[in-house]
Short mmCIF file of C-alpha atoms and ligand atoms in Angstrom, two decimals:
data_model
loop_
_atom_site.label_atom_id
_atom_site.label_comp_id
_atom_site.label_asym_id
_atom_site.label_seq_id
_atom_site.Cartn_x
_atom_site.Cartn_y
_atom_site.Cartn_z
CA MET N 1 16.63 -55.89 12.68
CA ALA N 2 19.57 -54.02 11.26
CA LYS N 3 19.60 -50.33 12.12
CA LYS N 4 19.56 -48.00 9.13
CA GLU N 5 22.60 -45.84 8.55
CA GLY N 6 21.52 -42.33 9.55
CA LEU N 7 18.01 -41.22 8.89
CA ASN N 8 16.79 -40.46 5.45
CA ILE N 9 13.87 -38.04 5.21
CA SER N 10 13.68 -38.21 1.46
CA GLU N 11 13.33 -41.98 1.63
CA LEU N 12 10.57 -41.66 4.19
CA LEU N 13 8.73 -39.09 2.09
CA ALA N 14 8.98 -41.26 -1.01
CA LYS N 15 7.98 -44.43 0.81
CA LYS N 16 5.02 -42.96 2.65
CA GLU N 17 3.91 -40.45 0.02
CA LYS N 18 0.39 -41.85 -0.18
CA GLU N 19 -0.18 -42.01 3.59
CA ILE N 20 1.27 -38.55 4.11
CA LEU N 21 -1.00 -37.20 1.42
CA ASP N 22 -4.06 -38.70 3.14
CA ALA N 23 -3.15 -37.33 6.54
CA TRP N 24 -2.21 -33.92 5.15
CA THR N 25 -5.43 -33.53 3.17
CA LYS N 26 -7.37 -34.41 6.29
CA ALA N 27 -5.46 -31.87 8.35
CA GLN N 28 -6.23 -29.18 5.82
CA ALA N 29 -9.92 -29.99 5.75
CA ASP N 30 -10.30 -28.06 8.97
CA ILE N 31 -9.21 -24.67 7.75
CA THR N 32 -11.92 -22.09 7.39
CA ALA N 33 -11.33 -21.17 3.77
CA PHE N 34 -11.95 -24.76 2.91
CA LYS N 35 -15.18 -24.73 4.86
CA LYS N 36 -16.25 -21.53 3.17
CA GLY N 37 -16.17 -23.49 -0.07
CA LEU N 38 -13.46 -21.46 -1.77
CA ILE N 39 -11.96 -24.71 -2.95
CA THR N 40 -13.25 -28.29 -3.25
CA GLU N 41 -11.79 -31.29 -1.52
CA LYS N 42 -10.95 -32.83 -4.85
CA GLN N 43 -9.03 -29.74 -5.97
CA LEU N 44 -7.22 -29.63 -2.69
CA ARG N 45 -6.21 -33.26 -2.91
CA GLU N 46 -4.98 -33.01 -6.48
CA GLU N 47 -3.01 -29.88 -5.71
CA SER N 48 -1.52 -31.43 -2.60
CA ALA N 49 -0.57 -34.61 -4.46
CA ARG N 50 1.22 -32.51 -7.04
CA PHE N 51 3.11 -30.48 -4.47
CA LEU N 52 4.09 -33.54 -2.46
CA GLY N 53 5.46 -35.14 -5.62
CA ILE N 54 7.45 -32.01 -6.39
CA LEU N 55 8.77 -31.84 -2.84
CA VAL N 56 9.78 -35.51 -2.83
CA ARG N 57 11.81 -34.90 -5.97
CA ALA N 58 13.42 -31.76 -4.55
CA VAL N 59 14.64 -33.44 -1.37
CA ALA N 60 15.68 -36.65 -3.14
CA GLY N 61 19.32 -35.56 -3.25
CA GLY N 62 19.35 -34.87 0.48
CA ASN N 63 19.44 -31.07 0.29
CA LEU N 64 17.15 -29.66 2.97
CA GLU N 65 18.88 -26.35 3.37
CA ASP N 66 19.46 -24.39 0.24
CA ILE N 67 16.10 -23.71 -1.36
CA THR N 68 17.74 -21.54 -4.00
CA ALA N 69 19.42 -24.65 -5.46
CA PRO N 70 18.16 -25.77 -8.89
CA GLU N 71 16.42 -28.87 -7.46
CA TYR N 72 14.04 -26.47 -5.68
CA ASP N 73 13.08 -24.56 -8.83
CA GLU N 74 9.87 -26.54 -9.21
CA VAL N 75 9.00 -26.09 -5.53
CA ASN N 76 9.48 -22.33 -5.72
CA LYS N 77 7.52 -22.10 -8.93
CA PHE N 78 4.66 -24.12 -7.50
CA LEU N 79 4.48 -22.04 -4.32
CA ALA N 80 4.58 -18.76 -6.22
CA ASN N 81 1.62 -19.78 -8.39
CA PHE N 82 -0.10 -21.29 -5.42
CA SER N 83 0.06 -18.12 -3.31
CA VAL N 84 -1.05 -15.89 -6.15
CA SER N 85 -4.07 -18.07 -6.87
CA ARG N 86 -4.91 -18.34 -3.16
CA ALA N 87 -4.74 -14.56 -2.79
CA SER N 88 -6.99 -14.08 -5.78
CA ILE N 89 -9.69 -16.48 -4.59
CA GLY N 90 -9.81 -14.88 -1.18
CA PHE N 91 -7.72 -17.00 1.16
CA SER N 92 -6.21 -15.07 4.06
CA PRO N 93 -2.41 -15.06 4.48
CA SER N 94 -2.58 -17.45 7.42
CA GLU N 95 -4.88 -19.80 5.56
CA THR N 96 -2.39 -19.75 2.72
CA ALA N 97 0.59 -20.43 4.96
CA THR N 98 -1.32 -23.19 6.74
CA TYR N 99 -0.94 -25.25 3.60
CA ILE N 100 2.79 -25.62 4.24
CA PHE N 101 2.62 -25.70 8.00
CA SER N 102 0.04 -28.47 8.07
CA LEU N 103 2.30 -30.52 5.81
CA LYS N 104 5.14 -29.88 8.20
CA ASP N 105 3.12 -31.13 11.18
CA THR N 106 2.01 -34.18 9.26
CA VAL N 107 5.48 -35.19 8.17
CA LEU N 108 6.88 -34.58 11.65
CA ARG N 109 4.34 -37.04 13.01
CA PHE N 110 5.43 -39.62 10.48
CA LEU N 111 9.06 -39.02 11.38
CA GLN N 112 8.20 -39.58 15.02
CA ASP N 113 6.43 -42.85 14.31
CA GLU N 114 9.12 -44.14 12.05
CA PHE N 115 12.24 -43.13 13.94
CA GLY N 116 11.07 -42.88 17.53
CA ASP N 117 13.70 -45.46 18.44
CA GLN N 118 16.57 -43.24 17.27
CA PRO N 119 16.09 -40.07 19.35
CA ALA N 120 19.34 -38.32 18.45
CA GLU N 121 18.87 -38.82 14.73
CA LEU N 122 15.21 -38.00 15.01
CA SER N 123 15.76 -34.63 16.61
CA LYS N 124 18.30 -33.70 13.94
CA ALA N 125 15.85 -34.67 11.22
CA VAL N 126 13.02 -32.79 12.89
CA ILE N 127 15.05 -29.61 13.08
CA GLY N 128 16.26 -29.92 9.49
CA PHE N 129 12.82 -30.57 8.09
CA SER N 130 11.18 -27.88 10.21
CA MET N 131 13.64 -25.30 9.01
CA LEU N 132 13.00 -26.26 5.42
CA MET N 133 9.26 -26.01 5.81
CA ASP N 134 9.50 -22.69 7.64
CA LYS N 135 11.45 -21.26 4.71
CA LEU N 136 8.84 -22.54 2.28
CA GLY N 137 6.07 -21.14 4.47
CA LEU N 138 7.72 -17.74 4.36
CA ILE N 139 7.82 -17.87 0.58
CA THR N 140 4.08 -18.41 0.44
CA VAL N 141 3.45 -15.45 2.73
CA GLU N 142 5.81 -13.18 0.82
CA THR N 143 4.32 -14.03 -2.53
CA TYR N 144 0.86 -13.70 -1.09
CA VAL N 145 1.58 -10.16 0.10
CA LYS N 146 3.05 -9.20 -3.26
CA ALA N 147 0.02 -10.60 -5.04
CA ARG N 148 -2.34 -8.63 -2.78
CA GLU N 149 -0.37 -5.48 -3.49
CA ASP N 150 -0.81 -6.08 -7.20
CA VAL N 151 -4.54 -6.44 -6.72
CA ILE N 152 -4.65 -3.19 -4.77
CA ARG N 153 -2.62 -1.46 -7.44
CA GLU N 154 -5.04 -2.62 -10.11
CA GLN N 155 -7.97 -1.32 -8.11
CA GLN N 156 -6.26 2.02 -7.70
CA LYS N 157 -5.70 2.23 -11.41
CA SER N 158 -9.38 1.82 -12.04
CA LEU N 159 -10.12 4.49 -9.44
CA LEU N 160 -7.82 6.82 -11.31
CA GLU N 161 -9.71 6.19 -14.47
CA ILE N 162 -13.09 7.23 -13.18
CA SER N 163 -13.72 10.36 -15.13
CA THR N 164 -14.53 13.55 -13.30
CA PRO N 165 -17.86 14.96 -14.31
CA VAL N 166 -18.48 18.65 -14.41
CA ILE N 167 -22.08 19.23 -13.40
CA GLN N 168 -24.09 22.28 -14.25
CA VAL N 169 -26.38 22.59 -11.24
CA TRP N 170 -27.91 25.91 -12.22
CA GLU N 171 -27.45 28.54 -14.86
CA GLU N 172 -23.91 29.88 -14.52
CA ILE N 173 -23.08 27.47 -11.68
CA LEU N 174 -20.81 24.47 -12.18
CA VAL N 175 -19.97 21.85 -9.57
CA LEU N 176 -16.86 19.72 -9.80
CA PRO N 177 -17.08 16.90 -7.27
CA LEU N 178 -13.56 15.58 -6.83
CA ILE N 179 -13.39 12.03 -5.58
CA GLY N 180 -10.44 9.81 -4.83
CA THR N 181 -6.89 10.78 -5.54
CA ILE N 182 -6.28 13.71 -7.82
CA ASP N 183 -2.73 12.99 -8.76
CA SER N 184 -1.11 14.40 -11.82
CA ALA N 185 -2.60 12.41 -14.67
CA ARG N 186 -6.15 12.95 -13.54
CA ALA N 187 -5.63 16.50 -12.42
CA LYS N 188 -4.65 17.52 -15.92
CA GLN N 189 -7.78 15.98 -17.38
CA ILE N 190 -9.93 17.61 -14.72
CA MET N 191 -8.53 21.00 -15.52
CA GLU N 192 -9.16 20.63 -19.24
CA ASN N 193 -12.71 19.40 -18.74
CA LEU N 194 -13.50 22.23 -16.39
CA LEU N 195 -12.22 25.00 -18.62
CA GLU N 196 -14.13 23.64 -21.60
CA SER N 197 -17.30 23.44 -19.55
CA ILE N 198 -16.96 27.00 -18.30
CA VAL N 199 -16.89 28.23 -21.87
CA ALA N 200 -19.64 25.92 -23.05
CA THR N 201 -22.07 26.80 -20.26
CA LYS N 202 -21.06 30.46 -19.87
CA SER N 203 -20.69 29.86 -16.17
CA SER N 204 -19.49 32.46 -13.70
CA ILE N 205 -19.15 30.33 -10.58
CA VAL N 206 -17.35 27.02 -10.13
CA ILE N 207 -17.67 25.01 -6.95
CA MET N 208 -14.84 22.54 -6.50
CA ASP N 209 -15.75 20.04 -3.85
CA ILE N 210 -12.93 17.98 -2.37
CA THR N 211 -14.94 16.11 0.27
CA GLY N 212 -13.96 12.85 -1.43
CA VAL N 213 -10.26 13.59 -1.66
CA PRO N 214 -8.34 11.73 1.05
CA ALA N 215 -5.06 13.62 0.91
CA VAL N 216 -3.91 16.95 -0.41
CA ASP N 217 -0.19 17.42 -0.69
CA THR N 218 1.56 20.45 -2.15
CA GLU N 219 1.42 19.17 -5.68
CA VAL N 220 -2.30 18.51 -5.53
CA ALA N 221 -2.82 21.91 -3.87
CA ASN N 222 -0.78 23.51 -6.60
CA ARG N 223 -2.95 21.89 -9.26
CA LEU N 224 -6.08 23.09 -7.55
CA LEU N 225 -4.74 26.63 -7.24
CA ARG N 226 -3.70 26.70 -10.86
CA THR N 227 -7.05 25.37 -11.99
CA MET N 228 -8.75 28.10 -10.03
CA GLN N 229 -6.49 30.73 -11.57
CA ALA N 230 -7.22 29.48 -15.04
CA ALA N 231 -10.95 29.48 -14.32
CA LYS N 232 -10.68 33.06 -13.12
CA LEU N 233 -9.03 34.04 -16.37
CA MET N 234 -12.07 32.65 -18.16
CA GLY N 235 -14.30 34.80 -16.02
CA ALA N 236 -15.42 32.23 -13.47
CA GLU N 237 -14.96 32.59 -9.77
CA CYS N 238 -14.07 29.46 -7.80
CA VAL N 239 -15.29 28.29 -4.44
CA LEU N 240 -13.44 25.43 -2.77
CA THR N 241 -15.67 23.28 -0.57
CA GLY N 242 -15.40 20.17 1.54
CA ILE N 243 -11.96 20.75 3.02
CA SER N 244 -11.82 18.83 6.27
CA PRO N 245 -10.40 20.73 9.26
CA GLN N 246 -7.46 18.29 9.23
CA ILE N 247 -6.61 18.96 5.60
CA SER N 248 -6.98 22.68 5.98
CA GLN N 249 -4.79 22.68 9.09
CA THR N 250 -2.17 20.53 7.38
CA LEU N 251 -2.11 22.81 4.35
CA VAL N 252 -1.55 25.86 6.53
CA HIS N 253 1.19 24.01 8.38
CA ILE N 254 2.91 22.92 5.22
CA GLY N 255 2.81 26.46 3.93
CA VAL N 256 0.21 26.43 1.17
CA ASP N 257 -1.39 29.83 0.98
CA LEU N 258 -5.14 29.54 0.60
CA SER N 259 -5.81 33.10 1.67
CA GLY N 260 -6.80 34.18 -1.82
CA VAL N 261 -9.25 31.31 -2.19
CA THR N 262 -12.90 31.42 -1.26
CA THR N 263 -13.58 28.34 0.84
CA ARG N 264 -16.70 26.92 2.42
CA ALA N 265 -17.06 23.94 4.74
CA SER N 266 -19.58 22.02 2.67
CA LEU N 267 -20.90 21.82 -0.84
CA ARG N 268 -24.21 23.08 0.53
CA ASP N 269 -22.61 26.23 1.91
CA GLY N 270 -20.82 26.71 -1.39
CA LEU N 271 -24.06 26.45 -3.28
CA ALA N 272 -25.75 28.95 -0.96
CA LEU N 273 -22.89 31.36 -1.58
CA ALA N 274 -23.20 30.91 -5.33
CA PHE N 275 -26.93 31.65 -5.22
CA ARG N 276 -26.30 34.78 -3.21
CA LYS N 277 -23.66 35.99 -5.61
CA LEU N 278 -26.04 35.54 -8.51
CA LYS N 279 -28.76 37.22 -6.51
CA LEU N 280 -30.87 34.12 -6.55
CA LYS N 281 -33.10 33.15 -3.68
CA VAL N 282 -34.44 29.74 -2.87
CA THR N 283 -37.79 29.94 -1.12
CA LYS N 284 -40.48 27.51 -0.14
CA MET N 285 -43.48 27.49 -2.42
CA GLU N 286 -46.73 28.79 -1.05
CA VAL N 287 -49.45 26.20 -1.44
CA MET L 1 5.48 -9.20 14.52
CA GLU L 2 7.58 -6.10 13.99
CA LYS L 3 5.63 -3.47 12.13
CA ILE L 4 7.56 -2.46 9.07
CA GLU L 5 6.43 -1.98 5.52
CA GLU L 6 8.23 -1.06 2.37
CA VAL L 7 6.96 0.41 -0.86
CA SER L 8 9.15 0.76 -3.88
CA ILE L 9 8.34 3.88 -5.80
CA ASN L 10 8.31 3.35 -9.53
CA ASN L 11 5.22 5.13 -10.73
CA SER L 12 2.69 7.66 -9.54
CA GLU L 13 0.35 5.00 -8.18
CA ASP L 14 3.08 3.91 -5.78
CA ILE L 15 2.78 7.33 -4.16
CA ILE L 16 -0.84 6.52 -3.38
CA LEU L 17 0.13 3.12 -2.05
CA ALA L 18 2.83 4.59 0.23
CA ARG L 19 0.35 7.11 1.50
CA GLN L 20 -2.29 4.50 2.24
CA ILE L 21 0.16 2.26 4.05
CA ALA L 22 1.36 5.18 6.17
CA ARG L 23 -2.18 6.22 7.01
CA GLU L 24 -3.16 2.67 7.96
CA MET L 25 -0.20 2.28 10.26
CA ALA L 26 -0.72 5.71 11.84
CA LYS L 27 -4.31 4.76 12.52
CA GLU L 28 -3.32 1.39 13.97
CA LEU L 29 -0.75 2.99 16.25
CA GLY L 30 -3.39 5.27 17.67
CA PHE L 31 -2.55 8.61 16.06
CA GLY L 32 -5.45 11.02 15.94
CA LEU L 33 -7.03 12.22 12.73
CA ALA L 34 -4.92 15.38 12.59
CA ASP L 35 -1.63 13.51 12.95
CA GLN L 36 -2.79 10.83 10.53
CA THR L 37 -3.31 13.57 7.96
CA ARG L 38 0.07 15.16 8.72
CA ILE L 39 1.88 11.84 8.39
CA THR L 40 0.00 10.90 5.22
CA THR L 41 0.77 14.25 3.66
CA ALA L 42 4.44 14.07 4.63
CA VAL L 43 4.73 10.61 3.07
CA SER L 44 3.02 11.91 -0.03
CA GLU L 45 5.54 14.75 -0.32
CA LEU L 46 8.57 12.52 0.09
CA SER L 47 7.39 9.78 -2.24
CA ARG L 48 6.42 12.35 -4.82
CA ASN L 49 9.87 13.92 -4.63
CA ILE L 50 11.38 10.47 -5.22
CA TYR L 51 9.14 9.90 -8.21
CA THR L 52 9.63 13.38 -9.63
CA PHE L 53 13.32 13.91 -9.07
CA ALA L 54 14.86 10.43 -8.90
CA GLY L 55 12.36 8.33 -10.86
CA THR L 56 12.62 5.38 -8.50
CA GLY L 57 13.38 4.72 -4.87
CA ARG L 58 11.75 3.31 -1.80
CA VAL L 59 9.77 4.32 1.23
CA VAL L 60 10.04 2.36 4.46
CA VAL L 61 7.37 2.87 7.08
CA LYS L 62 7.86 1.50 10.57
CA ALA L 63 6.42 1.57 14.04
CA LEU L 64 8.77 2.83 16.72
CA SER L 65 8.77 1.82 20.32
CA GLU L 66 11.41 3.31 22.60
CA SER L 67 11.11 2.86 26.36
CA ALA L 68 8.32 5.31 27.08
CA LYS L 69 7.80 6.68 23.60
CA LYS L 70 5.84 5.22 20.74
CA GLY L 71 5.74 6.56 17.27
CA MET L 72 6.37 6.13 13.62
CA GLU L 73 9.36 6.51 11.36
CA ILE L 74 9.43 6.91 7.63
CA ILE L 75 12.55 6.65 5.53
CA ALA L 76 12.41 7.82 1.94
CA GLU L 77 15.49 7.03 -0.07
CA ASP L 78 16.58 7.07 -3.65
CA ARG L 79 19.73 6.78 -5.74
CA GLY L 80 18.83 9.67 -7.98
CA PRO L 81 20.71 12.88 -8.76
CA GLY L 82 20.70 14.01 -5.13
CA ILE L 83 20.20 17.52 -3.79
CA PRO L 84 23.25 19.70 -4.41
CA ASP L 85 22.27 22.45 -1.98
CA ILE L 86 20.22 21.15 0.91
CA GLU L 87 19.99 24.52 2.63
CA MET L 88 18.44 25.98 -0.49
CA ALA L 89 16.07 23.03 -0.96
CA MET L 90 14.85 23.47 2.61
CA GLN L 91 13.76 27.04 1.96
CA ASP L 92 10.09 27.78 1.58
CA GLY L 93 9.20 28.26 -2.04
CA TYR L 94 12.39 26.87 -3.55
CA SER L 95 11.64 24.53 -6.42
CA THR L 96 13.58 23.45 -9.47
CA ASN L 97 10.39 22.02 -10.87
CA LYS L 98 7.94 24.94 -10.93
CA GLY L 99 6.39 23.35 -7.86
CA LEU L 100 5.30 25.19 -4.75
CA GLY L 101 8.65 24.41 -3.14
CA GLN L 102 6.94 23.68 0.16
CA GLY L 103 7.37 19.90 0.17
CA LEU L 104 10.58 19.60 2.17
CA PRO L 105 10.23 22.57 4.54
CA GLY L 106 6.53 21.77 5.00
CA THR L 107 7.24 18.13 5.79
CA LYS L 108 9.73 19.25 8.41
CA ARG L 109 7.05 21.37 10.07
CA LEU L 110 4.49 18.57 9.97
CA MET L 111 6.73 16.06 11.74
CA ASP L 112 8.55 15.95 15.08
CA GLU L 113 11.90 14.95 13.64
CA PHE L 114 13.38 15.46 10.22
CA GLU L 115 16.77 14.45 8.85
CA ILE L 116 17.95 14.83 5.32
CA LYS L 117 21.13 13.43 3.79
CA SER L 118 22.14 13.81 0.24
CA GLU L 119 25.15 13.87 -1.97
CA ALA L 120 25.12 15.16 -5.51
CA GLY L 121 24.99 12.24 -7.88
CA LYS L 122 24.36 9.71 -5.13
CA GLY L 123 20.74 10.17 -4.18
CA ALA L 124 18.88 11.42 -1.17
CA THR L 125 17.61 9.98 2.10
CA VAL L 126 15.01 11.70 4.21
CA THR L 127 14.08 10.30 7.61
CA ILE L 128 11.09 11.63 9.50
CA ARG L 129 9.49 10.70 12.83
CA LYS L 130 6.31 11.47 14.66
CA TRP L 131 5.73 10.56 18.30
CA LEU L 132 2.48 9.65 19.94
CA ARG L 133 1.55 11.88 22.78
N1 ADP I 301 14.64 13.11 -3.79
C1 ADP I 301 15.15 14.22 -4.38
N2 ADP I 301 16.15 14.12 -5.30
C2 ADP I 301 16.66 15.23 -5.88
N3 ADP I 301 16.23 16.48 -5.65
C3 ADP I 301 15.24 16.65 -4.76
C4 ADP I 301 14.64 15.54 -4.08
N4 ADP I 301 13.68 16.02 -3.26
C5 ADP I 301 13.70 17.37 -3.41
N5 ADP I 301 14.62 17.76 -4.31
C6 ADP I 301 14.98 19.14 -4.70
O1 ADP I 301 14.51 20.01 -3.67
C7 ADP I 301 13.60 20.97 -4.21
C8 ADP I 301 12.55 21.31 -3.19
O2 ADP I 301 11.69 20.18 -2.95
P1 ADP I 301 10.23 20.43 -2.41
O3 ADP I 301 10.35 21.28 -1.19
O4 ADP I 301 9.57 19.14 -2.26
O5 ADP I 301 9.55 21.31 -3.53
P2 ADP I 301 8.98 20.92 -4.97
O6 ADP I 301 8.77 19.44 -4.99
O7 ADP I 301 7.69 21.65 -5.04
O8 ADP I 301 9.95 21.36 -6.00
C9 ADP I 301 13.07 20.34 -5.46
O9 ADP I 301 12.60 21.28 -6.41
C10 ADP I 301 14.28 19.57 -5.97
O10 ADP I 301 15.17 20.41 -6.66
MG1 MG I 302 8.11 18.18 -3.55
#
């Protein structure tokens, strides 16, 4: 038998496409996401067949190094879409990357079988192909992370859009439960709502509860202070409740002066204070 | 894997993202609740300054491990207008934006190390560190 000149991976991939696809699909069947039923075997096989076809075409010219070359456009496009859709249906990053790495293992096994009699050539091919697949694996992880970030960003947007209710808990007492992040856009809306409500309900005490606010930086503190000042101008006194010891300590450290602000540890304490100021007393009914 | 994360700051939601990433990492590294809050707040200040004064920039958050010390480093950098007078900007209450003017000096107090570099017209870079103890 005449020895082949060199060792051609692209030829091997093209020649054994069907067998590789079988082995690869089988290798993937073990991953947990697959077991969890996030994707069907049929979908997986179709998708894998498509990618293998694309990969075979990309390597046909012998380029295993530069994945920014035009022949890899389709590969990059496929992997970008692939990672985004995997992220959105709940695959973990490692499950997503396993797609590429299981293909790598499969092809390496085929290389071994086919070219076991040419060790020097084989090891060169193994290194070349491994490096290619590692690069492609990285792409899937990178795109996956970006896609997750987009999802998080979307969720944050919807958090921002939750409107802030002003609740009249008693005559002359308003409660403003602040939840989530009160960054600029929302803070402005909060302030407007509150001032309108003070007028509408003729309230004299406003309890602003920040139990649900995870971080208060100087801008947020400034907004809160200004809101309280504005409320005061409308004749309502403000009580700030729900400041965690950590936030209060950090604010002191950073130099925000809360000395002019009435604060209470909890909403409950704030409410008790409000009742006292209005000379109201809550007692148990005699039965 | 080396722990390093980057957030590009382009809108006000990115400030939230930077903050969350910093808090997560601080928690993972074993910082207590008080330090987590300090670090989160510092990151919030720096990313907000980027957004407010430069429009865009980036925040890099990384875990530090030096012989005996472990900690966290945050680099906030932008290519905005820069800070013409750093000494002034570091004073309590100085703000060109009707802000409280406590962001930079306050951040310095919250952290263990604070470095600021800036050149007018070329942007600003603030590097801060907190060590686990
Ligand atoms: N990244 C930056 N680029 C340009 N100027 C900045 C930047 N960060 C801070 N400054 C300047 O430093 C001043 C002080 O900042 P800071 O202490 O955070 O207070 P504040 O944000 O309340 O104004 C700002 O008003 C601004 O003039
Ligand atoms: Mg600031």
